[in-house]
Short mmCIF file of C-alpha atoms and ligand atoms in Angstrom, two decimals:
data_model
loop_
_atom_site.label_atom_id
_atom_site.label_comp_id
_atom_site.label_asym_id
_atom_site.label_seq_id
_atom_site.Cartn_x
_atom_site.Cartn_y
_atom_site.Cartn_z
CA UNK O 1 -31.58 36.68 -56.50
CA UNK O 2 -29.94 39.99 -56.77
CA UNK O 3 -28.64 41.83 -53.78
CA UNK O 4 -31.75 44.43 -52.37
CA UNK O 5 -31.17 46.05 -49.60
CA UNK O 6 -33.28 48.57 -47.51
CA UNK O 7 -32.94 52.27 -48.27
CA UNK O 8 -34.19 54.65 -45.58
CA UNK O 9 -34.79 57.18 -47.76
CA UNK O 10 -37.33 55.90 -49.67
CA UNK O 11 -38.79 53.25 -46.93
CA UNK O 12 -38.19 50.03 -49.28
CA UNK O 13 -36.07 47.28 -49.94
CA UNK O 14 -34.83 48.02 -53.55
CA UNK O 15 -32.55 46.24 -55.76
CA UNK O 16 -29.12 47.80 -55.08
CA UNK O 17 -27.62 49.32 -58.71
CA UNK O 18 -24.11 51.24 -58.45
CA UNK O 19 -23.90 54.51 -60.54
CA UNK O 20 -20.60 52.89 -62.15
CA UNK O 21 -20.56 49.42 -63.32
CA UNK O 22 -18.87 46.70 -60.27
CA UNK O 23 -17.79 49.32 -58.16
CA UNK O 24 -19.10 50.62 -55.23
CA UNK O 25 -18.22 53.94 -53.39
CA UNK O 26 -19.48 53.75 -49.91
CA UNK O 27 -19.03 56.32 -46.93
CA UNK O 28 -19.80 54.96 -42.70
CA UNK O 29 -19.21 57.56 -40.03
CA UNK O 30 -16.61 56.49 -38.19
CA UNK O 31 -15.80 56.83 -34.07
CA UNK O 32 -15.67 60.30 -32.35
CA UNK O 33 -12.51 59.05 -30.79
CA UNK O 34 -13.10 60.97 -27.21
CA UNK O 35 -12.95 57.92 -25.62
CA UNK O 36 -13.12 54.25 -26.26
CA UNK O 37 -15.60 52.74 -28.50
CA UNK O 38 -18.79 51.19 -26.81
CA UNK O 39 -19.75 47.71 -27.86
CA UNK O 40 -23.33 50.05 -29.54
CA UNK O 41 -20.96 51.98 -31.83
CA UNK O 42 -19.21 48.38 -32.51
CA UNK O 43 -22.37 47.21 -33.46
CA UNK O 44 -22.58 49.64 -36.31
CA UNK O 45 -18.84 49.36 -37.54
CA UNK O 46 -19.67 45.64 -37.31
CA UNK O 47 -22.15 45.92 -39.64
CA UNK O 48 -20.03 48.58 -42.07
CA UNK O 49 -18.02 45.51 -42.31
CA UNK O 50 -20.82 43.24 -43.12
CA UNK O 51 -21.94 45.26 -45.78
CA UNK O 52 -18.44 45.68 -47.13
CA UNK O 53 -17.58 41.90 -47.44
CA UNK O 54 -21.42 41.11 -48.90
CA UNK O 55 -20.71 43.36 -51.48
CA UNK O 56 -17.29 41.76 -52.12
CA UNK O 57 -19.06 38.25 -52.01
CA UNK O 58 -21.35 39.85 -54.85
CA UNK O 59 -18.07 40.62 -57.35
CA UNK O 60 -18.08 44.45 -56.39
CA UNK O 61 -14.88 46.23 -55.53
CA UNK O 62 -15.62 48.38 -52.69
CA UNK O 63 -13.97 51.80 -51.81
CA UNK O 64 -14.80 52.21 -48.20
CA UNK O 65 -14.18 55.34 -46.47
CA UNK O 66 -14.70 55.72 -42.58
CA UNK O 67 -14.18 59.15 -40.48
CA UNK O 68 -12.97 59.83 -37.51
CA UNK O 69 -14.53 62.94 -35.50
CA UNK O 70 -11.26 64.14 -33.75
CA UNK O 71 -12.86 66.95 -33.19
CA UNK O 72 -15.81 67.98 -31.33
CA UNK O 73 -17.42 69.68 -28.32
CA UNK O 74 -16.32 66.66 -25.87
CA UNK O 75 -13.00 66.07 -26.63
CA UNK O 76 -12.38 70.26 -26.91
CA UNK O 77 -13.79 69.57 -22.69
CA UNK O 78 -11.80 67.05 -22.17
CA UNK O 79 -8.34 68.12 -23.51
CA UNK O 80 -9.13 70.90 -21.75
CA UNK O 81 -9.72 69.53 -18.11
CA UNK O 82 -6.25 66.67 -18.92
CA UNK O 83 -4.32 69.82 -19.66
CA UNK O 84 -3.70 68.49 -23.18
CA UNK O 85 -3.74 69.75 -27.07
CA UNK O 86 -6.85 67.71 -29.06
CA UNK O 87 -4.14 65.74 -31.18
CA UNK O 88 -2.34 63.96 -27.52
CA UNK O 89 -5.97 63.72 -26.00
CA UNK O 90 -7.24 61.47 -29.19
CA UNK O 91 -4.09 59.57 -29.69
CA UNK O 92 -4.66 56.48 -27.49
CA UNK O 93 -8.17 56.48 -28.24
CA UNK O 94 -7.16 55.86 -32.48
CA UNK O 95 -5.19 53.74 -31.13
CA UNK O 96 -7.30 51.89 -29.18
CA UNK O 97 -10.18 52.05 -32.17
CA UNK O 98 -8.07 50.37 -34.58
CA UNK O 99 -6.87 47.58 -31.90
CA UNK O 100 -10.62 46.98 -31.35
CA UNK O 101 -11.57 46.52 -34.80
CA UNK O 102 -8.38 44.33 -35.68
CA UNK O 103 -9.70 42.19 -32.41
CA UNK O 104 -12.60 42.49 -34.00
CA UNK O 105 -11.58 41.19 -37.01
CA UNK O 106 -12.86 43.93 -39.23
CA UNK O 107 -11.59 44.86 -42.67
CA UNK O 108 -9.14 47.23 -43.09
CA UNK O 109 -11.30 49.87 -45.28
CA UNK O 110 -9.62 52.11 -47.99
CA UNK O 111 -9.43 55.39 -45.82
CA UNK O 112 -9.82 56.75 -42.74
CA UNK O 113 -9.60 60.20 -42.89
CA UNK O 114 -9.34 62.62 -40.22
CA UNK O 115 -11.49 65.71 -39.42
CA UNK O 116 -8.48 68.13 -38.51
CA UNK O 117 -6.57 66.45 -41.45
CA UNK O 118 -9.52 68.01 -43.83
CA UNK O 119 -9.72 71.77 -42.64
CA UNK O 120 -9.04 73.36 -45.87
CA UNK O 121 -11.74 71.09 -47.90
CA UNK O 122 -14.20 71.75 -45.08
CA UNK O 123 -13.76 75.54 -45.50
CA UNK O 124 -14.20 75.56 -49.10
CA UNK O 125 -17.54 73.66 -48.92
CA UNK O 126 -18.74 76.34 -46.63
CA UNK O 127 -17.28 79.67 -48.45
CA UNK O 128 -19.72 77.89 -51.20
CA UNK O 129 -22.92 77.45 -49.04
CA UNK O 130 -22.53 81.20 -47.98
CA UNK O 131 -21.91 82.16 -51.61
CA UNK O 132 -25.21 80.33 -52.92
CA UNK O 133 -26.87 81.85 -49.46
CA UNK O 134 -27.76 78.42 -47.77
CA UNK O 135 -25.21 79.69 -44.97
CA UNK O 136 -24.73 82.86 -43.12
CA UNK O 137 -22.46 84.48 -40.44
CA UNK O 138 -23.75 85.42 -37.05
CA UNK O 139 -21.69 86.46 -34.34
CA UNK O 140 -18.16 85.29 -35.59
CA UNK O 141 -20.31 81.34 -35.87
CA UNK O 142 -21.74 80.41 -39.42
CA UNK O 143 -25.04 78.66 -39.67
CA UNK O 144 -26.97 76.24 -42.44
CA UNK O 145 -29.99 78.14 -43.17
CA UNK O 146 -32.74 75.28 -43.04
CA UNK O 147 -35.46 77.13 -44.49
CA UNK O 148 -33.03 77.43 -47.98
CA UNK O 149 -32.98 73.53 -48.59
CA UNK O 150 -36.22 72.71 -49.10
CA UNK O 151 -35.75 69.04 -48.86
CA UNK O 152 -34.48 69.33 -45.31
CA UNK O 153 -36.06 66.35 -43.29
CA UNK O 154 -36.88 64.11 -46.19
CA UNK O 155 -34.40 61.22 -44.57
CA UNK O 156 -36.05 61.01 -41.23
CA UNK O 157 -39.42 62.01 -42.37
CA UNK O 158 -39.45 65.69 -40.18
CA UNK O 159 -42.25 67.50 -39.40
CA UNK O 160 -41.22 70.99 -40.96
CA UNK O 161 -44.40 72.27 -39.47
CA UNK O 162 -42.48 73.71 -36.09
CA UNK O 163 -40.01 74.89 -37.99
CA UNK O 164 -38.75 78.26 -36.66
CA UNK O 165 -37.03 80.08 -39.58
CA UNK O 166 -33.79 81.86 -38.15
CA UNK O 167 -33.55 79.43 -34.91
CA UNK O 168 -30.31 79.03 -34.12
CA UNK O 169 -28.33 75.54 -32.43
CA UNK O 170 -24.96 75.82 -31.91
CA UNK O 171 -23.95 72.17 -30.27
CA UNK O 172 -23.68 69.00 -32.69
CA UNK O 173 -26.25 67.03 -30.88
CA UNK O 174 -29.93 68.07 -30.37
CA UNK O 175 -33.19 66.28 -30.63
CA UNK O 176 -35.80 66.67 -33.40
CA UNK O 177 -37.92 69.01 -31.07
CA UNK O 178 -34.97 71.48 -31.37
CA UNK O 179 -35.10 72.08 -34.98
CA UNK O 180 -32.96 75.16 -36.32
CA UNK O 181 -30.23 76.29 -38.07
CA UNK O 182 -26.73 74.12 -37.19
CA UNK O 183 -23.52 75.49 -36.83
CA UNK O 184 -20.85 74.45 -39.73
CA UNK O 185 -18.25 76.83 -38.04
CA UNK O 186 -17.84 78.06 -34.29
CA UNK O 187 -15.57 80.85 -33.65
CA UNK O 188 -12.33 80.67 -31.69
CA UNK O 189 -12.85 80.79 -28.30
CA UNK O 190 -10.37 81.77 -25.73
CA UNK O 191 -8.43 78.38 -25.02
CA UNK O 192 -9.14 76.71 -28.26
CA UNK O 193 -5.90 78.10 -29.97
CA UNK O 194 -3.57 76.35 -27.11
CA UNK O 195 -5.84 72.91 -27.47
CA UNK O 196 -4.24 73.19 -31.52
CA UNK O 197 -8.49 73.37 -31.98
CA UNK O 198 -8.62 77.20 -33.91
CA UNK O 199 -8.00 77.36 -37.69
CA UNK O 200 -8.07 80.29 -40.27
CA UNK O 201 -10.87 80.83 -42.62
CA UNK O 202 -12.27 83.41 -44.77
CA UNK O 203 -15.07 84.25 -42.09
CA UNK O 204 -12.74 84.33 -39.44
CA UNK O 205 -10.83 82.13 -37.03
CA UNK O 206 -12.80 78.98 -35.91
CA UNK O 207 -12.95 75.04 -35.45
CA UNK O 208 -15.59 73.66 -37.94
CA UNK O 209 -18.97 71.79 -36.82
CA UNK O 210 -19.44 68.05 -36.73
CA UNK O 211 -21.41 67.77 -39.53
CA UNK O 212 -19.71 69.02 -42.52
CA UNK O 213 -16.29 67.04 -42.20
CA UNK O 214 -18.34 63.95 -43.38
CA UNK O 215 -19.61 66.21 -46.48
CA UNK O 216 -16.58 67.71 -46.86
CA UNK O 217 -13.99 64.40 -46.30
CA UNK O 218 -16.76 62.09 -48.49
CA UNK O 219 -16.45 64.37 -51.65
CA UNK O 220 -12.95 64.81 -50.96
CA UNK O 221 -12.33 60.89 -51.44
CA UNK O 222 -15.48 59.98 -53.01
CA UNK O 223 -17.11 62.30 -55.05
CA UNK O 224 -20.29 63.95 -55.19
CA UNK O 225 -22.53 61.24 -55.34
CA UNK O 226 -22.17 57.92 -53.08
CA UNK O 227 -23.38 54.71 -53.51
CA UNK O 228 -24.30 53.56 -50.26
CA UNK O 229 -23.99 56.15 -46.89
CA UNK O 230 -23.98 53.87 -43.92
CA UNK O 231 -24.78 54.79 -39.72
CA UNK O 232 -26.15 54.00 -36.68
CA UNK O 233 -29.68 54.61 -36.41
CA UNK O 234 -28.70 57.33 -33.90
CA UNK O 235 -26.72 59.55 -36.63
CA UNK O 236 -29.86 59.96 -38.48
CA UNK O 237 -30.97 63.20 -37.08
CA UNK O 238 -29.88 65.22 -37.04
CA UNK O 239 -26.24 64.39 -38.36
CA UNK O 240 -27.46 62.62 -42.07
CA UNK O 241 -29.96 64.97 -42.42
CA UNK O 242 -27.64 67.81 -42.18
CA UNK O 243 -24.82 65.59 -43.86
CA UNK O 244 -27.60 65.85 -47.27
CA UNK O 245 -28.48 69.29 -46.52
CA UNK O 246 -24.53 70.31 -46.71
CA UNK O 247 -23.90 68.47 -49.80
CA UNK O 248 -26.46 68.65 -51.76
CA UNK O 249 -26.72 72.73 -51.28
CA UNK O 250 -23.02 72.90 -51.90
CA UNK O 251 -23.16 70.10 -54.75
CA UNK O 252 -26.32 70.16 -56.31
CA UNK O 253 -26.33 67.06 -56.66
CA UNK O 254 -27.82 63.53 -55.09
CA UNK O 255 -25.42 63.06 -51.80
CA UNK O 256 -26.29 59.46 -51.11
CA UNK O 257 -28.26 56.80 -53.10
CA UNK O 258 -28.96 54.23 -50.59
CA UNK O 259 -29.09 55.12 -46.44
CA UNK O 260 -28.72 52.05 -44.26
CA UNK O 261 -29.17 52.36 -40.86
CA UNK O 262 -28.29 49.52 -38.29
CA UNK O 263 -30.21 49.89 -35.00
CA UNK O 264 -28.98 50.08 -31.28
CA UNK O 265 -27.70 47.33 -29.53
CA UNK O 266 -29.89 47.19 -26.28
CA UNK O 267 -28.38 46.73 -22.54
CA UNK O 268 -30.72 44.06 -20.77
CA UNK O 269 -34.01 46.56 -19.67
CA UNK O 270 -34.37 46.88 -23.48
CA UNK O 271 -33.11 50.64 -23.32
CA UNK O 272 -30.50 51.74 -26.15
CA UNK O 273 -27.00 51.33 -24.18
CA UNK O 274 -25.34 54.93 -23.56
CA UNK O 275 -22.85 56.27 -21.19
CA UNK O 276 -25.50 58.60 -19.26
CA UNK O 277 -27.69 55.73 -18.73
CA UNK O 278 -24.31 54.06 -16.89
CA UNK O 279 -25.00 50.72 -19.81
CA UNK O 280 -21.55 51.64 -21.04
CA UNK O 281 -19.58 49.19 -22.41
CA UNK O 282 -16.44 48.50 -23.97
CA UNK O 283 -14.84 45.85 -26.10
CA UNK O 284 -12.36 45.59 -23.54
CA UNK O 285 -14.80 45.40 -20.55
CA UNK O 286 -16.12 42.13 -22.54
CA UNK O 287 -12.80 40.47 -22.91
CA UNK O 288 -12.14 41.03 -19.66
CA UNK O 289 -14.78 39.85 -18.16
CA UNK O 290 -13.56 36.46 -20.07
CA UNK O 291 -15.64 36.92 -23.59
CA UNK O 292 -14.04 35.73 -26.76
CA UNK O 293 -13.38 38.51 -29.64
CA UNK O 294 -14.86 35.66 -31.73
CA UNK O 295 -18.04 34.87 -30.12
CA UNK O 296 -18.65 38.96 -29.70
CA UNK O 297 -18.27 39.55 -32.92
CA UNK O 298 -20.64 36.74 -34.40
CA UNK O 299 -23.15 37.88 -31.38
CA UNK O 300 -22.94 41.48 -32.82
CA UNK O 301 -23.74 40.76 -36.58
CA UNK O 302 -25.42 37.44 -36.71
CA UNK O 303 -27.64 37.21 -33.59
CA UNK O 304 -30.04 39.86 -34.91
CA UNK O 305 -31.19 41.43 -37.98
CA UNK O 306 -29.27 44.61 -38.67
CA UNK O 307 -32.60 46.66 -38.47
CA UNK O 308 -33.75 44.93 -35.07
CA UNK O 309 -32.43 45.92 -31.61
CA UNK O 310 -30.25 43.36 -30.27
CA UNK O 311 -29.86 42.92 -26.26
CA UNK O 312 -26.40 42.24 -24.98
CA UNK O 313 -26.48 40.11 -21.91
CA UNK O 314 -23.91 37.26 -21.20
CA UNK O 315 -26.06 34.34 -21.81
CA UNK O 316 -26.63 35.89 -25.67
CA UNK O 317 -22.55 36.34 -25.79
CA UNK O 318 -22.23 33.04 -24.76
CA UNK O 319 -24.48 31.50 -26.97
CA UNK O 320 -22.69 33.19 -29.57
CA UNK O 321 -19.39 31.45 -28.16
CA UNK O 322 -21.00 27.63 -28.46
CA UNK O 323 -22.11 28.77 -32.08
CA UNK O 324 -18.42 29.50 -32.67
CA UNK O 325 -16.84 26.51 -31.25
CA UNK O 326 -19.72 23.95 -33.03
CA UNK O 327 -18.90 25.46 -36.43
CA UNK O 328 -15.26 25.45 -35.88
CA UNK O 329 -15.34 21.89 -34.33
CA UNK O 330 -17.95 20.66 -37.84
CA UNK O 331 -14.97 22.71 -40.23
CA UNK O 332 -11.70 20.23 -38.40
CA UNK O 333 -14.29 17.18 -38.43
CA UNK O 334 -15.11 18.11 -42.36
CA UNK O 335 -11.10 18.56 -43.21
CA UNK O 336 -9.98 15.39 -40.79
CA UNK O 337 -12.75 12.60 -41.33
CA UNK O 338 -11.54 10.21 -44.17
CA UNK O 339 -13.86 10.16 -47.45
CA UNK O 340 -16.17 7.17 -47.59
CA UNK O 341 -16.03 5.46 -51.20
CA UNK O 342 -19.17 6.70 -51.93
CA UNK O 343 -21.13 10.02 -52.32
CA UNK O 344 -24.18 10.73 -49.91
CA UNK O 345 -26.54 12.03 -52.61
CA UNK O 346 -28.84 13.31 -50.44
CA UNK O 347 -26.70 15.19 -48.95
CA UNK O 348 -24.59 16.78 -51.80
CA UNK O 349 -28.45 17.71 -52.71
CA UNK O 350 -28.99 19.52 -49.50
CA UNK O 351 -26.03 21.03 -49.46
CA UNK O 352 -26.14 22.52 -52.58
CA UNK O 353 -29.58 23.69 -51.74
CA UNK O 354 -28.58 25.62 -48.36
CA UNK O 355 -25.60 27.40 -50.60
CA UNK O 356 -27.97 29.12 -52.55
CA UNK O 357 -30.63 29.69 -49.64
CA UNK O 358 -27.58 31.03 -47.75
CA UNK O 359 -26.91 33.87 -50.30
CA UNK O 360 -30.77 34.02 -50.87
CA UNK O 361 -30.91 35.56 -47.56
CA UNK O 362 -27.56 37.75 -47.24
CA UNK O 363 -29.18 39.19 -50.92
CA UNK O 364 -32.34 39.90 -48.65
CA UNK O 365 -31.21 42.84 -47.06
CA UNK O 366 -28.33 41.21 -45.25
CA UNK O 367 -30.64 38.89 -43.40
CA UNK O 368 -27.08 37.06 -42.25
CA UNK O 369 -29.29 35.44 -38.70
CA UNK O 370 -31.56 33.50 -41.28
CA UNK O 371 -28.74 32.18 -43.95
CA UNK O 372 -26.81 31.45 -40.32
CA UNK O 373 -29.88 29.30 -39.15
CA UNK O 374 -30.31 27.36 -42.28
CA UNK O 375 -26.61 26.38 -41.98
CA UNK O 376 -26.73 25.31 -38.44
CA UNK O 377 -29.74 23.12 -39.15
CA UNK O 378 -27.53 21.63 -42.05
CA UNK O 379 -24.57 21.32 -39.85
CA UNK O 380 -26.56 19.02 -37.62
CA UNK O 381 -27.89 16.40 -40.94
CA UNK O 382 -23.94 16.46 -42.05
CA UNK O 383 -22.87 15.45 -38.74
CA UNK O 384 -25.12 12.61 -38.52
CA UNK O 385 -23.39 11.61 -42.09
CA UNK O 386 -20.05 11.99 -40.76
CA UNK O 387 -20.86 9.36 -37.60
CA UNK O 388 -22.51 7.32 -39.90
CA UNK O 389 -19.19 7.49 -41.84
CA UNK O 390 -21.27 8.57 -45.45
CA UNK O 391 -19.31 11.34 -46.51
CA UNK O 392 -17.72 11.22 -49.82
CA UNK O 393 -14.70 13.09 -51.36
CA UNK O 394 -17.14 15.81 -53.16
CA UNK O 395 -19.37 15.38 -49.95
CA UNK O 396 -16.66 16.97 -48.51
CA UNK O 397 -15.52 19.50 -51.15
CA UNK O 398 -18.88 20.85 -51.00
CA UNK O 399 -19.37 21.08 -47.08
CA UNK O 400 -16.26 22.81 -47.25
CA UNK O 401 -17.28 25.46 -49.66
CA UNK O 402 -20.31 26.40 -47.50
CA UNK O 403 -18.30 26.93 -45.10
CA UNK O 404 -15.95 29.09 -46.96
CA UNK O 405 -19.48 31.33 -47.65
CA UNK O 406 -20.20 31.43 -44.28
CA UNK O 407 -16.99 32.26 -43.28
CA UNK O 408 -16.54 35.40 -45.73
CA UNK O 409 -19.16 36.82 -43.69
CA UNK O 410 -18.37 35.78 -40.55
CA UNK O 411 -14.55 35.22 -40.41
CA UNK O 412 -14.87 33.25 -37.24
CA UNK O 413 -14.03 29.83 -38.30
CA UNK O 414 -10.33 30.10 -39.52
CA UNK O 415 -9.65 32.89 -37.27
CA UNK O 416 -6.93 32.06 -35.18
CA UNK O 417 -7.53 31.63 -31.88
CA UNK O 418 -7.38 34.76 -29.78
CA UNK O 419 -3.99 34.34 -27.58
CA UNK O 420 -3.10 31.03 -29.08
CA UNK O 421 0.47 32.46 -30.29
CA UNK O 422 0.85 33.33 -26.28
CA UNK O 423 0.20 29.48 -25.73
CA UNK O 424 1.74 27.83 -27.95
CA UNK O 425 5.01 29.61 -26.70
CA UNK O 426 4.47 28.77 -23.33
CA UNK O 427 4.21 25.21 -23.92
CA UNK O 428 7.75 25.34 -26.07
CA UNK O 429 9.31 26.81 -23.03
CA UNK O 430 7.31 24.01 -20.66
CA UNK O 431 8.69 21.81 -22.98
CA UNK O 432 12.43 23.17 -23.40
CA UNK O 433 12.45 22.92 -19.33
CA UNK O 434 11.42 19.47 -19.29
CA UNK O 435 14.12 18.24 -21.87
CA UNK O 436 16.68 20.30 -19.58
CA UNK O 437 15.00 18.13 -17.25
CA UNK O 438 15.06 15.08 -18.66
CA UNK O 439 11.25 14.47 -18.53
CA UNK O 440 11.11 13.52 -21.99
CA UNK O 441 7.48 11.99 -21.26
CA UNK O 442 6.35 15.47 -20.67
CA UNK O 443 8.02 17.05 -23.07
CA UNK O 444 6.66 14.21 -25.70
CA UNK O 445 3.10 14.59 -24.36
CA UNK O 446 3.32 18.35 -24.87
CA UNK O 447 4.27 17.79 -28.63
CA UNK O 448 1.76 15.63 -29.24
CA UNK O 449 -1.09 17.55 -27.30
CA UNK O 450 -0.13 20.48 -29.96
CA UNK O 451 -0.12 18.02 -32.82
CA UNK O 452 -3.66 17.52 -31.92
CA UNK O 453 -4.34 20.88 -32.50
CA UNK O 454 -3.42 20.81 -35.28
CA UNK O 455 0.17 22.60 -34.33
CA UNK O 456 3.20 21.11 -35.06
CA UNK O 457 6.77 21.82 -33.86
CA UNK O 458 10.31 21.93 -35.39
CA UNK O 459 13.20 21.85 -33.75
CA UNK O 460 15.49 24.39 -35.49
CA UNK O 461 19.30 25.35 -34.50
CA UNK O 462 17.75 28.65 -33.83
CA UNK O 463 15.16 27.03 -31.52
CA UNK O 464 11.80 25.69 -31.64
CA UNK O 465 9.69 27.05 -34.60
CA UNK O 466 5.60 25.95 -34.88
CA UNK O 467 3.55 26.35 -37.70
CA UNK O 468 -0.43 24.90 -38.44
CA UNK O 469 -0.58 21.72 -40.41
CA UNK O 470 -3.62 20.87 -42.30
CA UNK O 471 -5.47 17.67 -42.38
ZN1 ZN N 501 -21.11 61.38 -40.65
#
């Protein structure tokens, strides 16, 4: 099967073709980095990464570029009220965004550029839209004329009906019902010079609008045309609609080929989780609450379909924690059981077989909850081989390969465990204390609870060194 995937902008799975042979140029708006991340935007950059590695799997090298909105009404209000400029406001919450997705175990992608890092390509791509008159200057603000794109509304099927020509919004965020012209540039206001949040331009001093740093920053490191444009289901109106609108005025040419949209991760009445509705909820607020980085991450891209809404509650996060542990625990019991002299046909036949369904379904439009099902039910039959000691040498070779394709999706099973460095030292110095001690039993026990790990220990002049051995 080839790899189809389903385009919003024309309503069907198609077969996914890249304008330039094995390559793929592919653009995901990133975090508005007012805050920390909530485990609904994770979701999505979850699922930018699942895309990502699926195209990787399918021989494509990927050029991956992710924003991030540093600036925007709500972090202008809240440098503002914390007596800040924009750039010291943001700074922990980068910060914090790339901690969560290295927790997270996310890909580095190939850029992440920055809005206020892109001014002067942002300014150009507007001094064109008011040249070719699909922008225009009112009071000091400039405005995307609507009415001059024709096309405007195609990605999220609009009603242009109520359309008021000349309507004006000025804030990033408005519902379909408030239709109108959106602002590319607001002018300075008194204030936004001392938040470092007022830049020159031809039509006078301003900060520019959410939506055109992801036209302006995409072309800037990807070209006109992208392969794939990636977002929550949230961003599509207005923000992709007037992401096209932008670029395709400016470019004349296609902005995106394929849209993919992953859906919002519920809180437990079913409603999409936001801050106003108090369902916020951070990365951090899971791990403390005692969840494993492992098991949320699995939960966020395998428990659901990337196109169905997925409800967070603990019982689903720990679910997602016993599905980690049982495929780590089959992965040691594949590497340490010794090979029985002979092959289990069946089995080599069946496992061969749930390969290829495997990639069958992460071909389907990512469909990574089936291919995950098939291998659980195959994890089961192996087991019962491995008690009834039938597993041969290629029995084994082959187990372990599915679980190498699992695992370049998921990247759960030979993830280290999170905090295991911090334990592993603590038992050297337990152990150091009991030498000093002279409770070699203890200290012996300790080496050999490690060893069963799967960590051993060296005793170096410089100390004690550990390191993983393999079976
Ligand atoms: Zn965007």
């Amino acid at each position: 099967m080839t790899l189809r995937l389903h385009n919003t902008l024309t309503g069907n799975k198609e077969e996914f073709v890249p304008l330039e042979k094995d390559q793929v140029r592919m653009y995901t708006c990133g975090p508005t980095v007012w805050n920390y991340a909530h485990v609904g935007n994770l979701r999505a950059f979850l699922f930018y990464d699942l895309v990502r590695r699926h195209l990787q799997v399918s021989g494509y090298s990927v050029t991956h570029v992710m924003n991030l909105t540093d600036i925007d009404d709500r972090i202008l209000d809240q440098a503002m009220h914390a007596g800040m400029t924009i750039d010291e406001y943001v700074k922990p919450y980068v910060e914090a965004f790339f901690e969560d997705m290295a927790t997270l175990r996310a890909q580095r992608v190939e850029a992440y550029p920055r809005a206020t890092e892109h001014i002067p390509e942002m300014v150009d791509m507007i001094s064109t839209l008011i040249e070719n008159g699909n922008a225009y200057i009112a009071d000091g603000d400039v405005y995307f004329r609507i009415t001059s794109f024709p096309k405007y509304g195609e990605l999220s099927h609009l009603d242009r009906a109520g359309l008021k020509a000349g309507a004006r919004v000025a804030t990033d965020k408005y519902e379909k019902e408030s239709v109108s012209d959106f602002a590319l540039w607001k002018r300075s206001q008194p204030g936004d010079e001392g938040l470092g949040a007022s830049w020159d331009a031809p039509f006078g001093k301003g900060r520019p609008g959410w939506h055109i740093e992801c036209s302006a920053m995409s072309k800037r490191y990807l070209g006109e045309t992208l392969d794939i444009h990636a977002g929550g289901v949230d961003l599509m109106f207005p923000h992709h609609e007037n992401e096209i609108a932008q670029s395709e005025a400016a470019n004349h040419k296609q902005f995106a080929r394929v849209w993919l949209h992953s859906e919002h991760l519920a809180d437990a009445t079913g409603e999409k989780m936001s801050k106003s509705a108090g369902g916020f909820t951070t990365l951090r607020d899971l791990v403390a609450a005692g969840h494993d980085p492992l098991a949320i991450r699995l939960f966020l891209i395998a428990n659901a379909h990337y196109r169905s809404r997925v409800r967070l509650s603990p019982e689903a996060l720990h679910a997602a924690a016993e599905q980690v542990r049982r495929l780590r625990e089959f992965a040691d019991r594949v590497d340490r059981t010794a090979p029985a002299r002979e092959e289990h046909a069946a089995l080599a036949e069946r496992t061969a077989e749930v390969r290829v369904s495997y990639r069958d379904a992460l071909d389907d439009d990512l469909n990574l909850p089936f291919g995950l099902g098939l291998v659980f039910d195959h994890v089961r039959e192996a087991n019962a081989a491995l008690d009834a000691e039938r597993v041969g040498p290629l029995n084994k070779a082959s187990l372990r390969a599915l679980l190498g394709d699992v695992d370049a999706h998921l990247d759960v099973i030979n993830a280290e465990e999170p905090g295991l460095a911090e334990e592993v030292e603590r038992l050297i110095a337990e152990r150091e204390s009991a030498r000093k001690a002279r409770d070699f039993a203890r200290a012996d026990r300790i080496r050999e609870d490690l060893k069963a790990r799967g960590i051993a220990l060296e005793d170096s002049k410089d100390g004690v060194r550990w390191r993983r051995i393999s079976a």
